[in-house]
C-alpha cells in the first residue's frame, strides 16, 4: 500500500511535522512505499542552509537528507506554495520534485495522511 | 581500570555529553559490554558518527540502521547478522552507545 | 529614533489566522517583531508595510535558512529584543 505523508506546517514551531516525518521513516523501515508532500508553509522544511544551533533544535534540513537513504521514494513540493515562499528547486535540498497539481498527486496514493 | 575513562552516562548507558566522546571512551564503553573493538567495529562507528553529523540524528531504528549501513558500505556489512555479531543485543542501540550518539528514537 | 507606539510581537506563520489579524492591526508608528515561525513572512509574498518598522529575531531567521531574505527587516538578537519591548509604549504578543 502506497502512502503519501503531507506536511503543511512550518518546521520548528510544533512537533506535528517531525512526527509525520517519523511516520514516513517507519513506513520506509518496513519497506512500505512512502512519499512526502510539502505544501503551504510546509515547503519551508526544504529550504537549504538552515542553521539551528542558536535555537537548539535539530535541523530538519539535515534530518530530511536521510529520507532517500531510508527508502522514502519521493519528496514533492507544491509548486504554488513554493511561489508563495519564493522557493525554487535551487533553494531546496537535493532530490525535491515540484508538484504542479497536488490534488492529482493525492489520487496516486492509496493512503494520504496529513501531519498534525 | 577501564571504568575510569568512561565519561558520565545515563541510565541506559548513553553519554550525558556528546562532547565527552573519544576513541578511548568508546573502547571503554565497549569493554563494559564485553566487546573488544576491532577494525570492523571502527568502520561502523565511524560511519555512524559521520551519519549523525550529516543528518543530525542517528538512524532512528534498527531496521533503518541496517538499511543505512547497506546504502553506505554495501550488502556485506549492511545486513542484520553481520551487525548483530559486531554489536550484540539491538545493534543500532549498542553501536550508538559505543559511538557516543543518542539512543535511536525508535529502539526500545 | 522615534518611539514605538505599539510593538507587535508575532510568532505565527503567515498562514495562521493570528498572523492575518496582526497584519490588519498595524498602524503607522508601530513596529513589528517577527519571531519563531513568523519569520517565514520574510520569504512569503506579503504586502509591504508602509510606515512600519520590521524586526526579526536573528536565531529564528538563521534556523529557517532565511538569512538572504531579510529585505527591509532589521535582524535583532535577544538583548535587542528586550530593548525593543522597553522602548515601546505598548506591546501586543500575538
PDB file of N, CA and C in Angstrom, chain A residues 37-107:
ATOM      1  N   UNK A  37       4.903  14.934   0.770  1.00  0.00           N
ATOM      2  CA  UNK A  37       4.499  16.139   0.030  1.00  0.00           C
ATOM      3  C   UNK A  37       4.545  17.325   0.984  1.00  0.00           C
ATOM      4  N   UNK A  38       5.282  18.350   0.593  1.00  0.00           N
ATOM      5  CA  UNK A  38       5.356  19.574   1.382  1.00  0.00           C
ATOM      6  C   UNK A  38       4.505  20.627   0.707  1.00  0.00           C
ATOM      7  N   UNK A  39       3.596  21.202   1.473  1.00  0.00           N
ATOM      8  CA  UNK A  39       2.717  22.212   0.891  1.00  0.00           C
ATOM      9  C   UNK A  39       2.458  23.310   1.915  1.00  0.00           C
ATOM     10  N   UNK A  40       1.831  24.419   1.480  1.00  0.00           N
ATOM     11  CA  UNK A  40       1.613  25.545   2.395  1.00  0.00           C
ATOM     12  C   UNK A  40       2.937  25.987   3.000  1.00  0.00           C
ATOM     13  N   UNK A  41       2.899  26.380   4.280  1.00  0.00           N
ATOM     14  CA  UNK A  41       4.137  26.796   4.946  1.00  0.00           C
ATOM     15  C   UNK A  41       5.100  25.627   5.111  1.00  0.00           C
ATOM     16  N   UNK A  42       4.611  24.416   4.880  1.00  0.00           N
ATOM     17  CA  UNK A  42       5.449  23.224   4.980  1.00  0.00           C
ATOM     18  C   UNK A  42       6.618  23.209   4.006  1.00  0.00           C
ATOM     19  N   UNK A  43       6.500  23.967   2.886  1.00  0.00           N
ATOM     20  CA  UNK A  43       7.622  23.963   1.927  1.00  0.00           C
ATOM     21  C   UNK A  43       8.904  24.516   2.554  1.00  0.00           C
ATOM     22  N   UNK A  44       8.749  25.264   3.636  1.00  0.00           N
ATOM     23  CA  UNK A  44       9.937  25.818   4.285  1.00  0.00           C
ATOM     24  C   UNK A  44      10.837  24.757   4.918  1.00  0.00           C
ATOM     25  N   UNK A  45      10.309  23.537   5.063  1.00  0.00           N
ATOM     26  CA  UNK A  45      11.157  22.430   5.520  1.00  0.00           C
ATOM     27  C   UNK A  45      12.320  22.214   4.560  1.00  0.00           C
ATOM     28  N   UNK A  46      12.081  22.529   3.289  1.00  0.00           N
ATOM     29  CA  UNK A  46      13.012  22.127   2.233  1.00  0.00           C
ATOM     30  C   UNK A  46      14.101  23.153   1.964  1.00  0.00           C
ATOM     31  N   UNK A  47      14.001  24.313   2.597  1.00  0.00           N
ATOM     32  CA  UNK A  47      14.968  25.377   2.299  1.00  0.00           C
ATOM     33  C   UNK A  47      16.366  24.995   2.767  1.00  0.00           C
ATOM     34  N   UNK A  48      17.353  25.274   1.915  1.00  0.00           N
ATOM     35  CA  UNK A  48      18.744  24.985   2.255  1.00  0.00           C
ATOM     36  C   UNK A  48      19.279  25.965   3.287  1.00  0.00           C
ATOM     37  N   UNK A  49      20.403  25.612   3.877  1.00  0.00           N
ATOM     38  CA  UNK A  49      21.186  26.479   4.772  1.00  0.00           C
ATOM     39  C   UNK A  49      20.451  26.841   6.060  1.00  0.00           C
ATOM     40  N   UNK A  50      19.737  25.881   6.631  1.00  0.00           N
ATOM     41  CA  UNK A  50      19.133  26.114   7.941  1.00  0.00           C
ATOM     42  C   UNK A  50      20.223  25.951   8.996  1.00  0.00           C
ATOM     43  N   UNK A  51      20.326  26.938   9.861  1.00  0.00           N
ATOM     44  CA  UNK A  51      21.397  26.947  10.868  1.00  0.00           C
ATOM     45  C   UNK A  51      20.722  27.013  12.244  1.00  0.00           C
ATOM     46  N   UNK A  52      20.589  25.851  12.888  1.00  0.00           N
ATOM     47  CA  UNK A  52      19.709  25.773  14.058  1.00  0.00           C
ATOM     48  C   UNK A  52      20.427  25.785  15.395  1.00  0.00           C
ATOM     49  N   UNK A  53      21.746  25.977  15.371  1.00  0.00           N
ATOM     50  CA  UNK A  53      22.457  25.845  16.656  1.00  0.00           C
ATOM     51  C   UNK A  53      21.936  26.828  17.713  1.00  0.00           C
ATOM     52  N   UNK A  54      21.585  28.039  17.282  1.00  0.00           N
ATOM     53  CA  UNK A  54      21.142  29.029  18.277  1.00  0.00           C
ATOM     54  C   UNK A  54      19.742  28.788  18.819  1.00  0.00           C
ATOM     55  N   UNK A  55      18.931  28.043  18.079  1.00  0.00           N
ATOM     56  CA  UNK A  55      17.607  27.732  18.629  1.00  0.00           C
ATOM     57  C   UNK A  55      17.602  26.349  19.288  1.00  0.00           C
ATOM     58  N   UNK A  56      18.766  25.721  19.300  1.00  0.00           N
ATOM     59  CA  UNK A  56      18.951  24.441  19.978  1.00  0.00           C
ATOM     60  C   UNK A  56      17.933  23.386  19.552  1.00  0.00           C
ATOM     61  N   UNK A  57      17.735  23.298  18.238  1.00  0.00           N
ATOM     62  CA  UNK A  57      16.895  22.224  17.713  1.00  0.00           C
ATOM     63  C   UNK A  57      17.662  21.512  16.600  1.00  0.00           C
ATOM     64  N   UNK A  58      17.238  20.287  16.326  1.00  0.00           N
ATOM     65  CA  UNK A  58      17.863  19.548  15.242  1.00  0.00           C
ATOM     66  C   UNK A  58      17.408  20.149  13.916  1.00  0.00           C
ATOM     67  N   UNK A  59      18.315  20.170  12.951  1.00  0.00           N
ATOM     68  CA  UNK A  59      17.995  20.755  11.653  1.00  0.00           C
ATOM     69  C   UNK A  59      17.101  19.811  10.856  1.00  0.00           C
ATOM     70  N   UNK A  60      15.906  20.279  10.476  1.00  0.00           N
ATOM     71  CA  UNK A  60      15.029  19.419   9.672  1.00  0.00           C
ATOM     72  C   UNK A  60      15.622  19.215   8.279  1.00  0.00           C
ATOM     73  N   UNK A  61      16.419  20.184   7.847  1.00  0.00           N
ATOM     74  CA  UNK A  61      17.088  20.032   6.555  1.00  0.00           C
ATOM     75  C   UNK A  61      18.007  18.803   6.589  1.00  0.00           C
ATOM     76  N   UNK A  62      18.783  18.687   7.665  1.00  0.00           N
ATOM     77  CA  UNK A  62      19.695  17.542   7.777  1.00  0.00           C
ATOM     78  C   UNK A  62      18.906  16.245   7.983  1.00  0.00           C
ATOM     79  N   UNK A  63      17.857  16.313   8.804  1.00  0.00           N
ATOM     80  CA  UNK A  63      17.026  15.117   9.027  1.00  0.00           C
ATOM     81  C   UNK A  63      16.460  14.619   7.693  1.00  0.00           C
ATOM     82  N   UNK A  64      15.933  15.573   6.914  1.00  0.00           N
ATOM     83  CA  UNK A  64      15.300  15.214   5.638  1.00  0.00           C
ATOM     84  C   UNK A  64      16.279  14.597   4.657  1.00  0.00           C
ATOM     85  N   UNK A  65      17.536  15.002   4.751  1.00  0.00           N
ATOM     86  CA  UNK A  65      18.520  14.488   3.796  1.00  0.00           C
ATOM     87  C   UNK A  65      18.737  12.986   3.985  1.00  0.00           C
ATOM     88  N   UNK A  66      18.238  12.425   5.094  1.00  0.00           N
ATOM     89  CA  UNK A  66      18.342  10.974   5.300  1.00  0.00           C
ATOM     90  C   UNK A  66      17.186  10.229   4.636  1.00  0.00           C
ATOM     91  N   UNK A  67      16.158  10.945   4.211  1.00  0.00           N
ATOM     92  CA  UNK A  67      14.960  10.283   3.678  1.00  0.00           C
ATOM     93  C   UNK A  67      15.263   9.325   2.514  1.00  0.00           C
ATOM     94  N   UNK A  68      16.050   9.751   1.517  1.00  0.00           N
ATOM     95  CA  UNK A  68      16.345   8.809   0.427  1.00  0.00           C
ATOM     96  C   UNK A  68      17.116   7.580   0.909  1.00  0.00           C
ATOM     97  N   UNK A  69      18.006   7.769   1.881  1.00  0.00           N
ATOM     98  CA  UNK A  69      18.784   6.641   2.412  1.00  0.00           C
ATOM     99  C   UNK A  69      17.850   5.618   3.055  1.00  0.00           C
ATOM    100  N   UNK A  70      16.848   6.113   3.759  1.00  0.00           N
ATOM    101  CA  UNK A  70      15.926   5.215   4.455  1.00  0.00           C
ATOM    102  C   UNK A  70      14.931   4.557   3.490  1.00  0.00           C
ATOM    103  N   UNK A  71      14.846   5.072   2.281  1.00  0.00           N
ATOM    104  CA  UNK A  71      13.957   4.452   1.308  1.00  0.00           C
ATOM    105  C   UNK A  71      12.667   5.216   1.061  1.00  0.00           C
ATOM    106  N   UNK A  72      12.580   6.471   1.531  1.00  0.00           N
ATOM    107  CA  UNK A  72      11.428   7.307   1.173  1.00  0.00           C
ATOM    108  C   UNK A  72      11.515   7.557  -0.335  1.00  0.00           C
ATOM    109  N   UNK A  73      10.445   7.239  -1.048  1.00  0.00           N
ATOM    110  CA  UNK A  73      10.547   7.176  -2.504  1.00  0.00           C
ATOM    111  C   UNK A  73      10.635   8.539  -3.185  1.00  0.00           C
ATOM    112  N   UNK A  74       9.957   9.527  -2.623  1.00  0.00           N
ATOM    113  CA  UNK A  74       9.986  10.845  -3.270  1.00  0.00           C
ATOM    114  C   UNK A  74       9.676  11.939  -2.267  1.00  0.00           C
ATOM    115  N   UNK A  75      10.191  13.121  -2.549  1.00  0.00           N
ATOM    116  CA  UNK A  75       9.839  14.312  -1.781  1.00  0.00           C
ATOM    117  C   UNK A  75       9.294  15.330  -2.778  1.00  0.00           C
ATOM    118  N   UNK A  76       8.015  15.630  -2.634  1.00  0.00           N
ATOM    119  CA  UNK A  76       7.375  16.582  -3.537  1.00  0.00           C
ATOM    120  C   UNK A  76       7.201  17.929  -2.841  1.00  0.00           C
ATOM    121  N   UNK A  77       7.288  18.992  -3.622  1.00  0.00           N
ATOM    122  CA  UNK A  77       6.999  20.332  -3.103  1.00  0.00           C
ATOM    123  C   UNK A  77       5.873  20.920  -3.959  1.00  0.00           C
ATOM    124  N   UNK A  78       4.856  21.410  -3.303  1.00  0.00           N
ATOM    125  CA  UNK A  78       3.737  22.017  -4.032  1.00  0.00           C
ATOM    126  C   UNK A  78       4.218  23.300  -4.717  1.00  0.00           C
ATOM    127  N   UNK A  79       4.035  23.352  -6.022  1.00  0.00           N
ATOM    128  CA  UNK A  79       4.604  24.454  -6.808  1.00  0.00           C
ATOM    129  C   UNK A  79       4.049  25.813  -6.376  1.00  0.00           C
ATOM    130  N   UNK A  80       2.737  25.882  -6.122  1.00  0.00           N
ATOM    131  CA  UNK A  80       2.137  27.165  -5.745  1.00  0.00           C
ATOM    132  C   UNK A  80       2.685  27.656  -4.401  1.00  0.00           C
ATOM    133  N   UNK A  81       2.857  26.732  -3.473  1.00  0.00           N
ATOM    134  CA  UNK A  81       3.396  27.108  -2.162  1.00  0.00           C
ATOM    135  C   UNK A  81       4.839  27.591  -2.297  1.00  0.00           C
ATOM    136  N   UNK A  82       5.577  26.988  -3.220  1.00  0.00           N
ATOM    137  CA  UNK A  82       6.964  27.419  -3.441  1.00  0.00           C
ATOM    138  C   UNK A  82       7.003  28.837  -4.007  1.00  0.00           C
ATOM    139  N   UNK A  83       6.059  29.154  -4.886  1.00  0.00           N
ATOM    140  CA  UNK A  83       5.990  30.514  -5.426  1.00  0.00           C
ATOM    141  C   UNK A  83       5.711  31.484  -4.289  1.00  0.00           C
ATOM    142  N   UNK A  84       4.747  31.120  -3.452  1.00  0.00           N
ATOM    143  CA  UNK A  84       4.380  31.989  -2.337  1.00  0.00           C
ATOM    144  C   UNK A  84       5.575  32.254  -1.423  1.00  0.00           C
ATOM    145  N   UNK A  85       6.390  31.217  -1.195  1.00  0.00           N
ATOM    146  CA  UNK A  85       7.538  31.374  -0.305  1.00  0.00           C
ATOM    147  C   UNK A  85       8.840  31.600  -1.073  1.00  0.00           C
ATOM    148  N   UNK A  86       8.707  31.965  -2.339  1.00  0.00           N
ATOM    149  CA  UNK A  86       9.865  32.290  -3.179  1.00  0.00           C
ATOM    150  C   UNK A  86      10.949  31.222  -3.115  1.00  0.00           C
ATOM    151  N   UNK A  87      10.532  29.995  -3.285  1.00  0.00           N
ATOM    152  CA  UNK A  87      11.474  28.883  -3.305  1.00  0.00           C
ATOM    153  C   UNK A  87      11.553  28.314  -4.713  1.00  0.00           C
ATOM    154  N   UNK A  88      12.768  28.163  -5.215  1.00  0.00           N
ATOM    155  CA  UNK A  88      12.962  27.456  -6.472  1.00  0.00           C
ATOM    156  C   UNK A  88      13.688  26.155  -6.144  1.00  0.00           C
ATOM    157  N   UNK A  89      13.768  25.257  -7.105  1.00  0.00           N
ATOM    158  CA  UNK A  89      14.459  23.985  -6.852  1.00  0.00           C
ATOM    159  C   UNK A  89      15.881  24.220  -6.365  1.00  0.00           C
ATOM    160  N   UNK A  90      16.499  25.314  -6.866  1.00  0.00           N
ATOM    161  CA  UNK A  90      17.866  25.630  -6.457  1.00  0.00           C
ATOM    162  C   UNK A  90      17.992  25.949  -4.969  1.00  0.00           C
ATOM    163  N   UNK A  91      16.920  26.509  -4.406  1.00  0.00           N
ATOM    164  CA  UNK A  91      16.965  26.903  -2.991  1.00  0.00           C
ATOM    165  C   UNK A  91      16.692  25.730  -2.065  1.00  0.00           C
ATOM    166  N   UNK A  92      16.342  24.593  -2.637  1.00  0.00           N
ATOM    167  CA  UNK A  92      15.864  23.493  -1.803  1.00  0.00           C
ATOM    168  C   UNK A  92      16.848  22.337  -1.763  1.00  0.00           C
ATOM    169  N   UNK A  93      16.664  21.472  -0.778  1.00  0.00           N
ATOM    170  CA  UNK A  93      17.541  20.312  -0.615  1.00  0.00           C
ATOM    171  C   UNK A  93      17.473  19.446  -1.876  1.00  0.00           C
ATOM    172  N   UNK A  94      18.487  18.638  -2.064  1.00  0.00           N
ATOM    173  CA  UNK A  94      18.569  17.809  -3.274  1.00  0.00           C
ATOM    174  C   UNK A  94      17.427  16.790  -3.306  1.00  0.00           C
ATOM    175  N   UNK A  95      16.987  16.487  -4.503  1.00  0.00           N
ATOM    176  CA  UNK A  95      16.041  15.388  -4.676  1.00  0.00           C
ATOM    177  C   UNK A  95      14.572  15.773  -4.619  1.00  0.00           C
ATOM    178  N   UNK A  96      14.275  17.084  -4.511  1.00  0.00           N
ATOM    179  CA  UNK A  96      12.883  17.510  -4.440  1.00  0.00           C
ATOM    180  C   UNK A  96      12.282  17.562  -5.848  1.00  0.00           C
ATOM    181  N   UNK A  97      11.041  17.117  -5.954  1.00  0.00           N
ATOM    182  CA  UNK A  97      10.321  17.170  -7.216  1.00  0.00           C
ATOM    183  C   UNK A  97       9.168  18.155  -7.054  1.00  0.00           C
ATOM    184  N   UNK A  98       9.039  19.079  -8.022  1.00  0.00           N
ATOM    185  CA  UNK A  98       7.927  20.039  -7.976  1.00  0.00           C
ATOM    186  C   UNK A  98       6.620  19.345  -8.350  1.00  0.00           C
ATOM    187  N   UNK A  99       5.596  19.619  -7.574  1.00  0.00           N
ATOM    188  CA  UNK A  99       4.286  19.065  -7.884  1.00  0.00           C
ATOM    189  C   UNK A  99       3.384  20.204  -8.360  1.00  0.00           C
ATOM    190  N   UNK A 100       3.050  20.191  -9.636  1.00  0.00           N
ATOM    191  CA  UNK A 100       2.228  21.269 -10.186  1.00  0.00           C
ATOM    192  C   UNK A 100       0.781  21.121  -9.740  1.00  0.00           C
ATOM    193  N   UNK A 101       0.363  19.887  -9.530  1.00  0.00           N
ATOM    194  CA  UNK A 101      -1.018  19.673  -9.080  1.00  0.00           C
ATOM    195  C   UNK A 101      -1.038  18.658  -7.956  1.00  0.00           C
ATOM    196  N   UNK A 102      -1.104  19.180  -6.718  1.00  0.00           N
ATOM    197  CA  UNK A 102      -1.033  18.282  -5.583  1.00  0.00           C
ATOM    198  C   UNK A 102      -2.275  17.410  -5.463  1.00  0.00           C
ATOM    199  N   UNK A 103      -3.418  17.880  -6.004  1.00  0.00           N
ATOM    200  CA  UNK A 103      -4.624  17.050  -5.898  1.00  0.00           C
ATOM    201  C   UNK A 103      -4.475  15.799  -6.767  1.00  0.00           C
ATOM    202  N   UNK A 104      -3.813  15.940  -7.929  1.00  0.00           N
ATOM    203  CA  UNK A 104      -3.538  14.766  -8.753  1.00  0.00           C
ATOM    204  C   UNK A 104      -2.635  13.788  -8.007  1.00  0.00           C
ATOM    205  N   UNK A 105      -1.682  14.371  -7.295  1.00  0.00           N
ATOM    206  CA  UNK A 105      -0.728  13.546  -6.553  1.00  0.00           C
ATOM    207  C   UNK A 105      -1.447  12.722  -5.489  1.00  0.00           C
ATOM    208  N   UNK A 106      -2.358  13.366  -4.777  1.00  0.00           N
ATOM    209  CA  UNK A 106      -3.101  12.672  -3.729  1.00  0.00           C
ATOM    210  C   UNK A 106      -3.851  11.461  -4.288  1.00  0.00           C
ATOM    211  N   UNK A 107      -4.324  11.583  -5.524  1.00  0.00           N
ATOM    212  CA  UNK A 107      -5.073  10.488  -6.134  1.00  0.00           C
ATOM    213  C   UNK A 107      -4.187   9.296  -6.498  1.00  0.00           C
TER     214      UNK A 107
END
